[in-house]
CSV table of C-alpha atoms in Angstrom, one decimal:
chain,number,residue,atom,x,y,z
A,102,UNK,CA,0.0,0.0,0.3
A,103,UNK,CA,1.2,3.8,-0.7
A,104,UNK,CA,2.0,5.9,1.8
A,105,UNK,CA,-0.2,9.0,2.1
A,106,UNK,CA,2.5,11.4,1.1
A,107,UNK,CA,3.2,9.4,-1.9
A,108,UNK,CA,-0.5,9.3,-2.7
A,109,UNK,CA,-0.5,13.3,-2.7
A,110,UNK,CA,2.5,13.7,-4.5
A,111,UNK,CA,1.6,11.1,-7.5
A,112,UNK,CA,-2.0,11.3,-7.4
A,113,UNK,CA,-4.7,8.4,-7.9
A,114,UNK,CA,-7.3,8.3,-10.6
A,115,UNK,CA,-7.8,11.7,-12.3
A,116,UNK,CA,-4.6,12.9,-10.7
A,117,UNK,CA,-2.5,9.7,-11.8
A,118,UNK,CA,0.7,9.9,-13.5
A,119,UNK,CA,-0.9,8.5,-16.7
A,120,UNK,CA,-3.6,11.3,-16.5
A,121,UNK,CA,-0.2,13.7,-16.2
A,122,UNK,CA,1.3,12.1,-19.0
A,123,UNK,CA,-1.9,12.7,-21.5
A,124,UNK,CA,-1.5,16.3,-20.5
A,125,UNK,CA,2.2,16.5,-21.4
A,126,UNK,CA,1.5,14.9,-24.7
A,127,UNK,CA,-1.4,17.5,-25.3
A,128,UNK,CA,1.5,20.1,-24.8
A,129,UNK,CA,3.6,18.5,-27.1
A,130,UNK,CA,1.0,18.3,-29.9
A,131,UNK,CA,0.7,21.9,-29.3
A,132,UNK,CA,4.2,22.9,-30.0
A,133,UNK,CA,5.7,22.6,-26.8
A,134,UNK,CA,9.3,21.3,-27.1
A,135,UNK,CA,11.6,22.1,-24.3
A,136,UNK,CA,12.2,19.1,-22.1
A,137,UNK,CA,13.3,20.8,-19.2
A,138,UNK,CA,9.8,22.6,-19.6
A,139,UNK,CA,7.8,19.1,-20.0
A,140,UNK,CA,9.7,17.5,-17.4
A,141,UNK,CA,8.9,20.3,-14.8
A,142,UNK,CA,5.3,20.1,-15.6
A,143,UNK,CA,5.2,16.4,-15.5
A,144,UNK,CA,6.6,16.3,-12.1
A,145,UNK,CA,4.4,19.1,-10.5
A,146,UNK,CA,1.5,17.8,-8.6
A,147,UNK,CA,-0.9,20.4,-10.0
A,148,UNK,CA,-3.9,18.5,-8.1
A,149,UNK,CA,-2.2,19.6,-4.9
A,150,UNK,CA,-2.7,23.7,-5.7
A,151,UNK,CA,-6.4,23.4,-6.3
A,152,UNK,CA,-9.4,22.7,-4.0
A,153,UNK,CA,-9.9,19.0,-3.6
A,154,UNK,CA,-13.6,19.3,-5.3
A,155,UNK,CA,-11.4,20.1,-8.6
A,156,UNK,CA,-8.7,18.0,-8.3
A,157,UNK,CA,-10.1,15.7,-11.1
A,158,UNK,CA,-9.6,18.5,-13.3
A,159,UNK,CA,-6.0,19.3,-12.4
A,160,UNK,CA,-4.5,18.0,-15.4
A,161,UNK,CA,-6.8,19.6,-18.0
A,162,UNK,CA,-5.2,22.5,-19.9
A,163,UNK,CA,-7.3,25.1,-18.4
A,164,UNK,CA,-6.8,27.7,-15.5
A,165,UNK,CA,-8.4,26.7,-12.6
A,166,UNK,CA,-9.7,28.9,-9.2
A,167,UNK,CA,-7.3,28.4,-6.3
A,168,UNK,CA,-9.0,30.7,-4.0
A,169,UNK,CA,-8.8,34.6,-3.1
A,170,UNK,CA,-10.0,35.3,-6.7
A,171,UNK,CA,-6.7,33.7,-8.1
A,172,UNK,CA,-6.3,30.7,-10.6
A,173,UNK,CA,-3.7,28.3,-11.3
A,174,UNK,CA,-2.5,29.1,-14.9
A,175,UNK,CA,-3.5,27.0,-17.8
A,176,UNK,CA,-0.5,24.6,-18.4
A,177,UNK,CA,0.0,25.4,-21.9
A,178,UNK,CA,0.3,29.3,-21.1
A,179,UNK,CA,2.9,28.2,-18.3
A,180,UNK,CA,4.7,25.9,-20.8
A,181,UNK,CA,4.8,28.7,-23.3
A,182,UNK,CA,6.1,31.3,-21.2
A,183,UNK,CA,8.7,29.1,-19.8
A,184,UNK,CA,10.1,28.2,-23.1
A,185,UNK,CA,10.3,31.9,-24.2
A,186,UNK,CA,12.0,32.5,-20.6
A,187,UNK,CA,14.5,29.8,-21.5
A,188,UNK,CA,15.2,31.3,-24.9
A,189,UNK,CA,14.9,34.9,-24.5
A,190,UNK,CA,15.4,35.8,-20.6
A,191,UNK,CA,13.1,37.1,-17.9
A,192,UNK,CA,9.6,37.4,-18.0
A,193,UNK,CA,6.9,37.4,-15.3
A,194,UNK,CA,8.4,35.2,-12.8
A,195,UNK,CA,5.5,35.1,-10.5
A,196,UNK,CA,3.4,33.2,-13.1
A,197,UNK,CA,2.6,29.4,-13.4
A,198,UNK,CA,2.8,28.0,-9.7
A,199,UNK,CA,6.4,27.5,-9.5
A,200,UNK,CA,7.0,26.1,-12.9
A,201,UNK,CA,9.2,29.1,-14.2
A,202,UNK,CA,11.6,28.4,-11.4
A,203,UNK,CA,11.7,24.6,-11.7
A,204,UNK,CA,12.2,24.6,-15.3
A,205,UNK,CA,15.9,26.2,-14.9
């Protein structure tokens, strides 16, 4: 049986690694190529940043509310901004739930 921390990090059902891989495949199909960006998005437990009631949607390519009138950004936008940052230099470093920092 998996440890509770392991389940939180890797997820089950709609938050599983397989579900994350489908998101990564969609991003690749949309033109995201940088492996550092894809790997960062693959490893960030996006479901932990949204309300539990929305965790089944965490790996959809859409922005989701995270409280206080804020959203977690759409994965494609985070990936695109990260690729541009890695190619061209600094952008909005506050965006993307930590992905921009993890892709370096």
